XYZ file of N, CA and C in Angstrom:
738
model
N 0.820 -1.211 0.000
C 0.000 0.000 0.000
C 0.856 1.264 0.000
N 2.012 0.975 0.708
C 2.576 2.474 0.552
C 3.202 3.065 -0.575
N 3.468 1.927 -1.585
C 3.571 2.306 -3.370
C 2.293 3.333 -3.412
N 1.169 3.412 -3.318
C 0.305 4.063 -3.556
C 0.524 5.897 -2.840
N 1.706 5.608 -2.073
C 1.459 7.045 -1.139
C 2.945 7.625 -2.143
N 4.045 6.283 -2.285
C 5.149 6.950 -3.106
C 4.410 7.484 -4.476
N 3.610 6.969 -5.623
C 2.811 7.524 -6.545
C 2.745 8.530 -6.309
N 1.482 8.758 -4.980
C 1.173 10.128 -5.308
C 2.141 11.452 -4.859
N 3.220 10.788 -3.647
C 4.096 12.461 -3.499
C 5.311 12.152 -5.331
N 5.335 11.472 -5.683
C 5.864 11.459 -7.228
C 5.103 12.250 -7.884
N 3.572 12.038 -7.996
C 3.014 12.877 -9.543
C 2.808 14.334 -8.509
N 2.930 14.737 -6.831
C 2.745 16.220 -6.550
C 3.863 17.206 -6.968
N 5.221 15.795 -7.250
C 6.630 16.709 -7.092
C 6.623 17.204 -9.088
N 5.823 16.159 -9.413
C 5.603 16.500 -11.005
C 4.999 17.088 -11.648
N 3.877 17.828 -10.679
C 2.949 18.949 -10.956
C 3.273 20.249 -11.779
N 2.409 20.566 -12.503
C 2.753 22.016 -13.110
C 2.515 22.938 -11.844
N 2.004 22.567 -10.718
C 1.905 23.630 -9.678
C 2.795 22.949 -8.494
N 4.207 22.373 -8.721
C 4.972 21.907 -7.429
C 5.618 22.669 -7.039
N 5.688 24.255 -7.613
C 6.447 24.955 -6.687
C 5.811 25.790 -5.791
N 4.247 25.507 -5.784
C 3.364 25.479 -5.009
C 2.575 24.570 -3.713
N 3.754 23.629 -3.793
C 3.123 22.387 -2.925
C 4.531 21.766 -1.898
N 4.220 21.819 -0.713
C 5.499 21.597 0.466
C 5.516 19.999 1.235
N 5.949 19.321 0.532
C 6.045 17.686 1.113
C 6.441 18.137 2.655
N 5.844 18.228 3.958
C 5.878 17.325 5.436
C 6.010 16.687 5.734
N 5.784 15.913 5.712
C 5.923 14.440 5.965
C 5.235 13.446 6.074
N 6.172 12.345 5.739
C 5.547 10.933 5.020
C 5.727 9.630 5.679
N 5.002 8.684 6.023
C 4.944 7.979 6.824
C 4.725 6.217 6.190
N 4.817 5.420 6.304
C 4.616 4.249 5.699
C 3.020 4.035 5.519
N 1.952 4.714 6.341
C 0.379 4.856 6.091
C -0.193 6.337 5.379
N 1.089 7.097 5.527
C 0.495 8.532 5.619
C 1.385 9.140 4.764
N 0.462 10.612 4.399
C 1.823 11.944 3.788
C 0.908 13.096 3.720
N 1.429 14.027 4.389
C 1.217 15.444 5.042
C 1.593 16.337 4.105
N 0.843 17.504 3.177
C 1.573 18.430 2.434
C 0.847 19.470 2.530
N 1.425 20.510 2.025
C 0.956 21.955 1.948
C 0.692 22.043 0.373
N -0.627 23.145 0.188
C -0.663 23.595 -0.974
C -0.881 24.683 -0.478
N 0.079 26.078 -1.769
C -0.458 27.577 -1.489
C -1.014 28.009 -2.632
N -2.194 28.303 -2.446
C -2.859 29.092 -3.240
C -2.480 30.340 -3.834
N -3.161 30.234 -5.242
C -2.278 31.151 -6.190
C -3.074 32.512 -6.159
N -4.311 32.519 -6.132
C -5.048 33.812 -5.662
C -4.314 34.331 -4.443
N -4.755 33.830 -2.888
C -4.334 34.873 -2.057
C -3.342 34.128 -1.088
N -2.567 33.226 -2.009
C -1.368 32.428 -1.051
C -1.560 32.272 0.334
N -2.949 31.578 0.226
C -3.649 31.160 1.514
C -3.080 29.490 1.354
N -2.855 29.009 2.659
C -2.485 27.761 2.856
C -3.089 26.662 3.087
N -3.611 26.030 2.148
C -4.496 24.368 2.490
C -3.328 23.155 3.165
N -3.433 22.865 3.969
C -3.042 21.506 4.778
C -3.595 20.097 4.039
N -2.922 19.290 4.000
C -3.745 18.270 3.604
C -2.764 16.672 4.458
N -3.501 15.996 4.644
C -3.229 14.418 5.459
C -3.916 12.982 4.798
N -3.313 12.621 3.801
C -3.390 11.359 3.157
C -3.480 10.284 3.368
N -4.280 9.490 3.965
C -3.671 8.321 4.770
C -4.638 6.694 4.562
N -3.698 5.901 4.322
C -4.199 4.829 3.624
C -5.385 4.170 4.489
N -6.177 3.485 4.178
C -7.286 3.037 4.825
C -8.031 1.684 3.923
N -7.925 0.948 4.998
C -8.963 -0.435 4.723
C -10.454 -0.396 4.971
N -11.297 -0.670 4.397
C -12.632 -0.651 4.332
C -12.688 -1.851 5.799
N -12.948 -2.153 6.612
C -12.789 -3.569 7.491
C -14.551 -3.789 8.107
N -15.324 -2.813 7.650
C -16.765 -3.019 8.565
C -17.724 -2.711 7.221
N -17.633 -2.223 6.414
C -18.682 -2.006 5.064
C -19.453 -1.454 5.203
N -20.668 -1.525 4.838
C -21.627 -0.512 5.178
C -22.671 -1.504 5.824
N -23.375 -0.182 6.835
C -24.078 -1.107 7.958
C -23.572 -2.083 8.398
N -22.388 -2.195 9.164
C -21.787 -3.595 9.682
C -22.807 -3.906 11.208
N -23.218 -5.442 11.320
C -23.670 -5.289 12.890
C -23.025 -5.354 13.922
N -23.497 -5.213 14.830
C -22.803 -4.477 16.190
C -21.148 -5.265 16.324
N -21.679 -7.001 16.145
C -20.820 -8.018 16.617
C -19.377 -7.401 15.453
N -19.813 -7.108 14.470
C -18.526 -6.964 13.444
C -17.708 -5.923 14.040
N -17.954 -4.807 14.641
C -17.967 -3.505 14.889
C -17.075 -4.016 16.422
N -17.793 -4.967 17.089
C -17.126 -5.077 18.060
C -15.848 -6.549 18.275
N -15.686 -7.082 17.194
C -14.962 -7.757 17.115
C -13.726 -6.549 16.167
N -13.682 -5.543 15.838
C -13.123 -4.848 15.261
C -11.935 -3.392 16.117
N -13.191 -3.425 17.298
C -12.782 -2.823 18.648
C -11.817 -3.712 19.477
N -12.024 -5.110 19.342
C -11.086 -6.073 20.283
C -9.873 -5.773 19.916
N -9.759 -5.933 18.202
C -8.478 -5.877 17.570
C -7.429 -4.287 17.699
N -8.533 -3.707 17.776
C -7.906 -2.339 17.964
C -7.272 -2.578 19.692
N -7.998 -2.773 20.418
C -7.847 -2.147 21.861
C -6.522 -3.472 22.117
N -6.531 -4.575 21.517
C -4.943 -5.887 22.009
C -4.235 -5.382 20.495
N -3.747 -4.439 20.291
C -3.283 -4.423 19.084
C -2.143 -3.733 19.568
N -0.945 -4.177 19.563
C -0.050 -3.614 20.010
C 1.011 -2.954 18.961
N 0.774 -2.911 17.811
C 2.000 -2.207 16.474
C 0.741 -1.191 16.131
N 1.571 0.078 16.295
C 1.057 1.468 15.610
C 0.545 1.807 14.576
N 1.299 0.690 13.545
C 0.674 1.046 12.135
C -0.393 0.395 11.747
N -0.727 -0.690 12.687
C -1.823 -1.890 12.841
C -3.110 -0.933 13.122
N -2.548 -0.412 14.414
C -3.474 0.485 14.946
C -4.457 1.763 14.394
N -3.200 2.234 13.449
C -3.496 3.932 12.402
C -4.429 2.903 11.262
N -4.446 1.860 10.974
C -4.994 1.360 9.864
C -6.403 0.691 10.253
N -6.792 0.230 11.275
C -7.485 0.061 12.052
C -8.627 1.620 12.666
N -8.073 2.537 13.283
C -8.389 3.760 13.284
C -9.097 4.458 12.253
N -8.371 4.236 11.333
C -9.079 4.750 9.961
C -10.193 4.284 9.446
N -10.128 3.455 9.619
C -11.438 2.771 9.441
C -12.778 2.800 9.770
N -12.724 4.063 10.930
C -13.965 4.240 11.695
C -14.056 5.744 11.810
N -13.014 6.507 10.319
C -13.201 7.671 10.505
C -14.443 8.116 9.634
N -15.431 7.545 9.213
C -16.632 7.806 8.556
C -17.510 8.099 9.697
N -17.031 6.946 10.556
C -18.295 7.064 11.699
C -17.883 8.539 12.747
N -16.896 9.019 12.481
C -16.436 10.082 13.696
C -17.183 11.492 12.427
N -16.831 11.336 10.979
C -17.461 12.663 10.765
C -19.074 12.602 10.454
N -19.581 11.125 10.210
C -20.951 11.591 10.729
C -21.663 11.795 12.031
N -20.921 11.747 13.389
C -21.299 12.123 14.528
C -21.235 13.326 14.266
N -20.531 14.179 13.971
C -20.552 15.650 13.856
C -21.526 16.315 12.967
N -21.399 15.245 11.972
C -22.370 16.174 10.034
C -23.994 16.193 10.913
N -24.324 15.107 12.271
C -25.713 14.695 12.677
C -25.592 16.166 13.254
N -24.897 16.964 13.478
C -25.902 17.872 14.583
C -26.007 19.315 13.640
N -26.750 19.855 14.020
C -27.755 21.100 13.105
C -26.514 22.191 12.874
N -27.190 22.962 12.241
C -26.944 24.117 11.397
C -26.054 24.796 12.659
N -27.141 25.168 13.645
C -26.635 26.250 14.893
C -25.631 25.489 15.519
N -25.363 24.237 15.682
C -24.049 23.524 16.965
C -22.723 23.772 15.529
N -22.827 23.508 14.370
C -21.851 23.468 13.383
C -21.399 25.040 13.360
N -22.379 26.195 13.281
C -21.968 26.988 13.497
C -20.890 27.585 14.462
N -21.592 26.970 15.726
C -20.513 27.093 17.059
C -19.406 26.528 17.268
N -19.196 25.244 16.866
C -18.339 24.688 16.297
C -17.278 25.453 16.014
N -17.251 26.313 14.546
C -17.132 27.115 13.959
C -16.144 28.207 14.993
N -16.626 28.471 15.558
C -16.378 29.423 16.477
C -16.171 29.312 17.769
N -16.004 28.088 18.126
C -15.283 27.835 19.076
C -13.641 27.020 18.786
N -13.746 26.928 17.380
C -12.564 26.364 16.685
C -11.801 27.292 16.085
N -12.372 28.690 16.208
C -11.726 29.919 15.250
C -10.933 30.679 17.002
N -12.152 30.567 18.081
C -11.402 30.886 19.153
C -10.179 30.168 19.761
N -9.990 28.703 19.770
C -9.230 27.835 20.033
C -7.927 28.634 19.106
N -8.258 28.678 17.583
C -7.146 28.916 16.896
C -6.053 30.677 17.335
N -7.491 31.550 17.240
C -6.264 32.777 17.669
C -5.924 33.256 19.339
N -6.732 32.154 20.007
C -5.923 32.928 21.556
C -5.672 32.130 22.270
N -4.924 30.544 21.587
C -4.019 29.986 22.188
C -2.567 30.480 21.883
N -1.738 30.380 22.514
C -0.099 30.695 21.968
C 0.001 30.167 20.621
N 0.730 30.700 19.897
C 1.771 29.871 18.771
C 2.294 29.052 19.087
N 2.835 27.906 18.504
C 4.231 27.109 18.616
C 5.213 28.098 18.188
N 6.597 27.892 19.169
C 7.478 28.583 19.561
C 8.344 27.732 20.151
N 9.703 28.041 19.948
C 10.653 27.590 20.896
C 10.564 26.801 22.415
N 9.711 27.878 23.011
C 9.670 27.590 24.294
C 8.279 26.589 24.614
N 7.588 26.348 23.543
C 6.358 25.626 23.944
C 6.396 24.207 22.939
N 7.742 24.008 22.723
C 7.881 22.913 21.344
C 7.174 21.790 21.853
N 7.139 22.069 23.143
C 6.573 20.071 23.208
C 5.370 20.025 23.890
N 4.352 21.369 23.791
C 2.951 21.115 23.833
C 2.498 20.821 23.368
N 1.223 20.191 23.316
C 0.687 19.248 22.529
C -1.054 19.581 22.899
N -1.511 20.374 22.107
C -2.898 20.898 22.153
C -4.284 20.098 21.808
N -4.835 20.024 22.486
C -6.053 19.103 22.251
C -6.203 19.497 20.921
N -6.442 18.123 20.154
C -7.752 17.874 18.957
C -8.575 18.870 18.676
N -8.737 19.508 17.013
C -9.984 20.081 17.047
C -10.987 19.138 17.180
N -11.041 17.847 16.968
C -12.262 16.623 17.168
C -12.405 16.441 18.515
N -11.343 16.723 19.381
C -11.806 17.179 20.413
C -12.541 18.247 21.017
N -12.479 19.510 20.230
C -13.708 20.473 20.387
C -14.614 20.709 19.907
N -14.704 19.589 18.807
C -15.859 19.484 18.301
C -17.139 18.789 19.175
N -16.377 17.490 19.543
C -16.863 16.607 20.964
C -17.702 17.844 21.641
N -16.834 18.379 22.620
C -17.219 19.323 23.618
C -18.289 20.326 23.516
N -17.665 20.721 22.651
C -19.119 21.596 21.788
C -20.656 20.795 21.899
N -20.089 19.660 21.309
C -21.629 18.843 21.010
C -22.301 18.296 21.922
N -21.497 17.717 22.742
C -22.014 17.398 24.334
C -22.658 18.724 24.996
N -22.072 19.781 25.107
C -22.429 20.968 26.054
C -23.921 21.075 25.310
N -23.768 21.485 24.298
C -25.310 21.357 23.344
C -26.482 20.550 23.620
N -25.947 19.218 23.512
C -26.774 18.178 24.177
C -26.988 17.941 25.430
N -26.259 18.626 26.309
C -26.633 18.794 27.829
C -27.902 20.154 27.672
N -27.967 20.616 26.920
C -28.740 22.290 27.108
C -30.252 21.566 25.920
N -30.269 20.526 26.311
C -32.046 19.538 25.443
C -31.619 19.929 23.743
N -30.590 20.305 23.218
C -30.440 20.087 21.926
C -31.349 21.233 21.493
N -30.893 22.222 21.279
C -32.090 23.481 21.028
C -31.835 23.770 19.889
N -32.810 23.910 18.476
C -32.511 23.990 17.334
C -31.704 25.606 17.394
N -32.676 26.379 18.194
C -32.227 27.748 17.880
C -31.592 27.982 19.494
N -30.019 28.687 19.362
C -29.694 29.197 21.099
C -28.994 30.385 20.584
N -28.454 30.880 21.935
C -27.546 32.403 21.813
C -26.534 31.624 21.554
N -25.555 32.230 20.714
C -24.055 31.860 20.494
C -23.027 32.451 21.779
N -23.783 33.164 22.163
C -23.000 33.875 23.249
C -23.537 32.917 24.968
N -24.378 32.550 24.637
C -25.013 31.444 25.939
C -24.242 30.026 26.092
N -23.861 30.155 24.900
C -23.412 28.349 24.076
C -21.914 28.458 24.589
N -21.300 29.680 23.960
C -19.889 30.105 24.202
C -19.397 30.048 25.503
N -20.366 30.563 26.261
C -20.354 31.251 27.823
C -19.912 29.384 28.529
N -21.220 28.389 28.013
C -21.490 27.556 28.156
C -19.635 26.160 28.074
N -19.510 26.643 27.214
C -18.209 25.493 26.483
C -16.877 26.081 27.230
N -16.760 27.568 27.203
C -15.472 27.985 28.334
C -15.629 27.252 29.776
N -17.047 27.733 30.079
C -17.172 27.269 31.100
C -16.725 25.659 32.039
N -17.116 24.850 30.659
C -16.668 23.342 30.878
C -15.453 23.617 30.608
N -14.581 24.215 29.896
C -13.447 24.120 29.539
C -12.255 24.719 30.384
N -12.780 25.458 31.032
C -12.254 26.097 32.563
C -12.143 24.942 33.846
N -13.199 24.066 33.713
C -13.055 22.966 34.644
C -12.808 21.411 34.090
N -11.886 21.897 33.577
C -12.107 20.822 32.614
C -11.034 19.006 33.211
N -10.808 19.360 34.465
C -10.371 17.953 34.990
C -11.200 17.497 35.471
N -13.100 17.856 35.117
C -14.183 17.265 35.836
C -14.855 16.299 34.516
N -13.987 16.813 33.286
C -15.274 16.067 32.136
C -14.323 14.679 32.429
N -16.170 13.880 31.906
C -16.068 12.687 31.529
C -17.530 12.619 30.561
N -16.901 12.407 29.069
C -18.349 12.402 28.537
C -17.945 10.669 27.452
N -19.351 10.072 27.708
C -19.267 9.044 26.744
C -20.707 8.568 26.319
N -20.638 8.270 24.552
C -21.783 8.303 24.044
C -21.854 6.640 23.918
N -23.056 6.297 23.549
C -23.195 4.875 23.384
C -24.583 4.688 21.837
N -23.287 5.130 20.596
C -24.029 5.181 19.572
C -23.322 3.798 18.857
N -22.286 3.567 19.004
C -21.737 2.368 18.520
C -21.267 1.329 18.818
N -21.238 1.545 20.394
C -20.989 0.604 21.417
C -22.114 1.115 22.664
N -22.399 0.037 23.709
C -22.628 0.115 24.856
C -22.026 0.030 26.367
N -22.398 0.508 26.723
C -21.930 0.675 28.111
C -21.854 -0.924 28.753
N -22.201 -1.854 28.260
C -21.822 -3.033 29.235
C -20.725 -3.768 28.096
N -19.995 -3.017 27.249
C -18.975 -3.790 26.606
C -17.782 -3.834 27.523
N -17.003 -5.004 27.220
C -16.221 -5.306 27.956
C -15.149 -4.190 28.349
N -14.422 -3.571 27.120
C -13.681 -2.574 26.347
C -14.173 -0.886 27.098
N -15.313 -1.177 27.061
C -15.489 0.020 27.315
C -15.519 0.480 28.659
N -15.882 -0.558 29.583
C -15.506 -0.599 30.548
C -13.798 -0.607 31.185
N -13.117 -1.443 30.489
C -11.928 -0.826 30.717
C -11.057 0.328 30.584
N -11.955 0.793 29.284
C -11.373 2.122 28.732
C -11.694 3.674 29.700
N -13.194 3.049 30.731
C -13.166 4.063 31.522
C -12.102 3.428 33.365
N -11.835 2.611 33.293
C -11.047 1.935 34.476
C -10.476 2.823 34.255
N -9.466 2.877 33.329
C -8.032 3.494 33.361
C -8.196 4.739 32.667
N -9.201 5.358 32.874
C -9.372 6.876 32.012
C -8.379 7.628 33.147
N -8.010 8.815 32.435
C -7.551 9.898 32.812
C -8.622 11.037 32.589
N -8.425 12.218 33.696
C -8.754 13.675 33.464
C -8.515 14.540 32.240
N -9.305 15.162 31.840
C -10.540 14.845 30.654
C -10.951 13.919 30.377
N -11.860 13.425 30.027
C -11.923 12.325 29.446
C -13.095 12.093 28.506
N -13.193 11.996 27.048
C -13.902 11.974 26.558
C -13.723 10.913 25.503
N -14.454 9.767 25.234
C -14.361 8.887 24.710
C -14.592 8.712 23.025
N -14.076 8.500 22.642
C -14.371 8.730 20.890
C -15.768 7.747 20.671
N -16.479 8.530 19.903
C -18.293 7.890 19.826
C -17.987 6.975 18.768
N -17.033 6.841 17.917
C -16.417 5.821 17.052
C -15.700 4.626 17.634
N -15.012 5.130 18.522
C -13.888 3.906 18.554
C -13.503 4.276 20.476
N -14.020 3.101 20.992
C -14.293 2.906 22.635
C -13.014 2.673 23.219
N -12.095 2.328 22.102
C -10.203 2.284 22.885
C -10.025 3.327 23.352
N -10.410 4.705 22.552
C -9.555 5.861 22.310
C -10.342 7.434 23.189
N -9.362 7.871 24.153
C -9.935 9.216 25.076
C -9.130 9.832 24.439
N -10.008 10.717 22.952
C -9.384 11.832 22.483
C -8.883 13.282 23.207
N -8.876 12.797 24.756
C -7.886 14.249 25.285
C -6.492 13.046 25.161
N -6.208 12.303 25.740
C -5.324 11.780 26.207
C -4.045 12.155 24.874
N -4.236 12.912 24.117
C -2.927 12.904 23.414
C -2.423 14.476 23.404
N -3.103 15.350 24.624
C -3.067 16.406 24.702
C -2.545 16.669 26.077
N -1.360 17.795 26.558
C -0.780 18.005 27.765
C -0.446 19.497 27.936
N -1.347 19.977 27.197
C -1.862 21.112 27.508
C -3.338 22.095 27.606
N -3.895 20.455 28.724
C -5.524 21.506 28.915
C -5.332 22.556 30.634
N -4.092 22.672 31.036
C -4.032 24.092 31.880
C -3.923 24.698 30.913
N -3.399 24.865 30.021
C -2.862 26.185 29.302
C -4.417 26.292 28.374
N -5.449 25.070 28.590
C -6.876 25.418 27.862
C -7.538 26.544 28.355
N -7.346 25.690 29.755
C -8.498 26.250 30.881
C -8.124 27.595 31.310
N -7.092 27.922 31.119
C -6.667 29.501 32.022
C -6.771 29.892 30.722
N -6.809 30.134 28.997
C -7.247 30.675 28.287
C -8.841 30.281 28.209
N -9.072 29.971 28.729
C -10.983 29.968 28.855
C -11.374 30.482 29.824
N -10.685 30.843 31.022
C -11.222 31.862 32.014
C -10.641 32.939 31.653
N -9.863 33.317 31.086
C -9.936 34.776 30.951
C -10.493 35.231 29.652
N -10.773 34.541 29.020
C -11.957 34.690 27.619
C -13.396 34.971 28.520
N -13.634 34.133 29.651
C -14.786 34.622 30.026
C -14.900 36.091 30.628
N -13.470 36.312 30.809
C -13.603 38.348 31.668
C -13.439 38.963 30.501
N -14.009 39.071 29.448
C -13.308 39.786 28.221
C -15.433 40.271 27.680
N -15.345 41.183 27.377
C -16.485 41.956 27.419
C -17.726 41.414 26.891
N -17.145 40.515 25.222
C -18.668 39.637 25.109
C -19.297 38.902 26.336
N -18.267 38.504 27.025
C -19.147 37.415 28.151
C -19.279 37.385 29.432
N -18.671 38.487 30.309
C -18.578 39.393 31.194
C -19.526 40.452 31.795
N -19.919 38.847 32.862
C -21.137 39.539 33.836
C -22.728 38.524 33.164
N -21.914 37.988 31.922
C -23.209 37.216 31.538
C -23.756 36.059 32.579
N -25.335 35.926 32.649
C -25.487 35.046 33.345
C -26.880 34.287 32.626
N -26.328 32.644 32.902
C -26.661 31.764 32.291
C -28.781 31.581 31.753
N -29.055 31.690 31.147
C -30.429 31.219 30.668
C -30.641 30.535 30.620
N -32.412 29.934 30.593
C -32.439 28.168 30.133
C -32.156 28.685 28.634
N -31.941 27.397 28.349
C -31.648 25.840 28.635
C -29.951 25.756 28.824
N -29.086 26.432 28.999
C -28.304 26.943 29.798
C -27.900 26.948 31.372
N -28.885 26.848 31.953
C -28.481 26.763 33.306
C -27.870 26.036 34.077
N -27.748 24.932 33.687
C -26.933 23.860 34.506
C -25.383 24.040 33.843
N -24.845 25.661 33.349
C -23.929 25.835 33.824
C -23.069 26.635 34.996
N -24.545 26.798 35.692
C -24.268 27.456 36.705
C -23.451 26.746 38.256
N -23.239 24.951 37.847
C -22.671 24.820 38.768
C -21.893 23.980 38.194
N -20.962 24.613 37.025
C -19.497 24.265 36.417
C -18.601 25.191 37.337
């Protein structure tokens, strides 16, 4: 399979636009590149990465969970990334399911994440910042804690997601859309959870904070986002209110 990844960084380096395109890096499953745009030399990211079909469409539960065994005793990485992939259909239709207004927020709680965390820098080389699929999670849970309201304030919602995100060695969120709560797996996966903890609604091995070691540096940029004038002095509404004792 990885002939297929040498192909394609071969025909990017052969492009009539390769002096527009920045090979990152390449992996025996994977390859990471930049394209800059020729209008306003805006930068697209892109992540390539090989994938086995292993569950098909509509697989039943038993396939799904004989698929989870292999993942969770699977001890080689690349076993694992290939395995992983496999259940990334099911992670972006958990997200595509929720409405117009949570995608929006989304939106904007992913545009806030982006400009008032630090840069990478010298001195912060080996932080390691939560997942945006991790704030996508968060987002969607806080939503679904507030009865799923087609229409809310963005500023209630916002108020709402700092708020968890300020206390955030209290989450533990886990859905049971593809697994259940009396699986074996999943039960272990909360034994040995760590602070945050939020369980991937795809794949019951995996607590998408756990690859992140910088949620102080979340949470003290989410409390002082809350003293900053949009949200300052705001106080909570229904269906909102039960963030009043975050």
């Amino acid at each position: 399979m990885s002939a297929m990844l040498e192909g394609l960084e071969k025909n990017l380096k052969k492009s009539l636009l390769t002096n527009r395109i920045l090979i990152e890096k390449k992996a025996s499953v994977s390859l990471r590149f930049q394209f800059k745009c020729i209008k306003d030399l805006h930068i697209h990211h892109f992540d390539v990465m090989l994938c086995c079909d292993m569950l098909g469409s509509n697989p039943p539960r038993d396939v799904k969970k004989s698929l989870y065994r292999r993942l969770y005793n699977c001890g080689d990485d690349l076993e694992t990334q290939l395995y992983s992939v496999s259940l990334l259909q099911y992670q972006v239709d958990f997200v595509k399911a929720s409405t117009v207004g949570v995608k929006d927020m989304i939106r904007l709680v992913k545009y806030w994440f982006k400009t008032s965390l630090a840069k990478p820098s010298e001195t912060n080389r080996f932080r390691r910042l939560p997942s945006s699929y991790a704030m996508e999670l968060m987002t969607i849970y806080v939503w679904q804690l507030a009865g799923k309201p087609i229409f809310f304030s963005f500023v209630q919602g916002l108020r709402a997601v700092f708020k968890f995100l300020v206390n955030c060695t209290d989450i533990c969120i886990i859905w049971f859309e593809h697994y259940d709560e009396t699986f074996q797996i999943v039960k272990k996966s909360v034994q040995k959870q760590t602070r945050p903890f939020i369980l991937d609604p795809a794949n019951p091995t995996f607590n998408v904070c756990e690859t992140s070691n910088a949620w102080d540096e979340v949470a003290h940029v989410a409390r002082q986002s809350l003293l900053k004038p949009l949200l300052n002095g705001v106080q909570a509404k229904p269906p909102w209110l039960f963030t009043n004792s975050c």
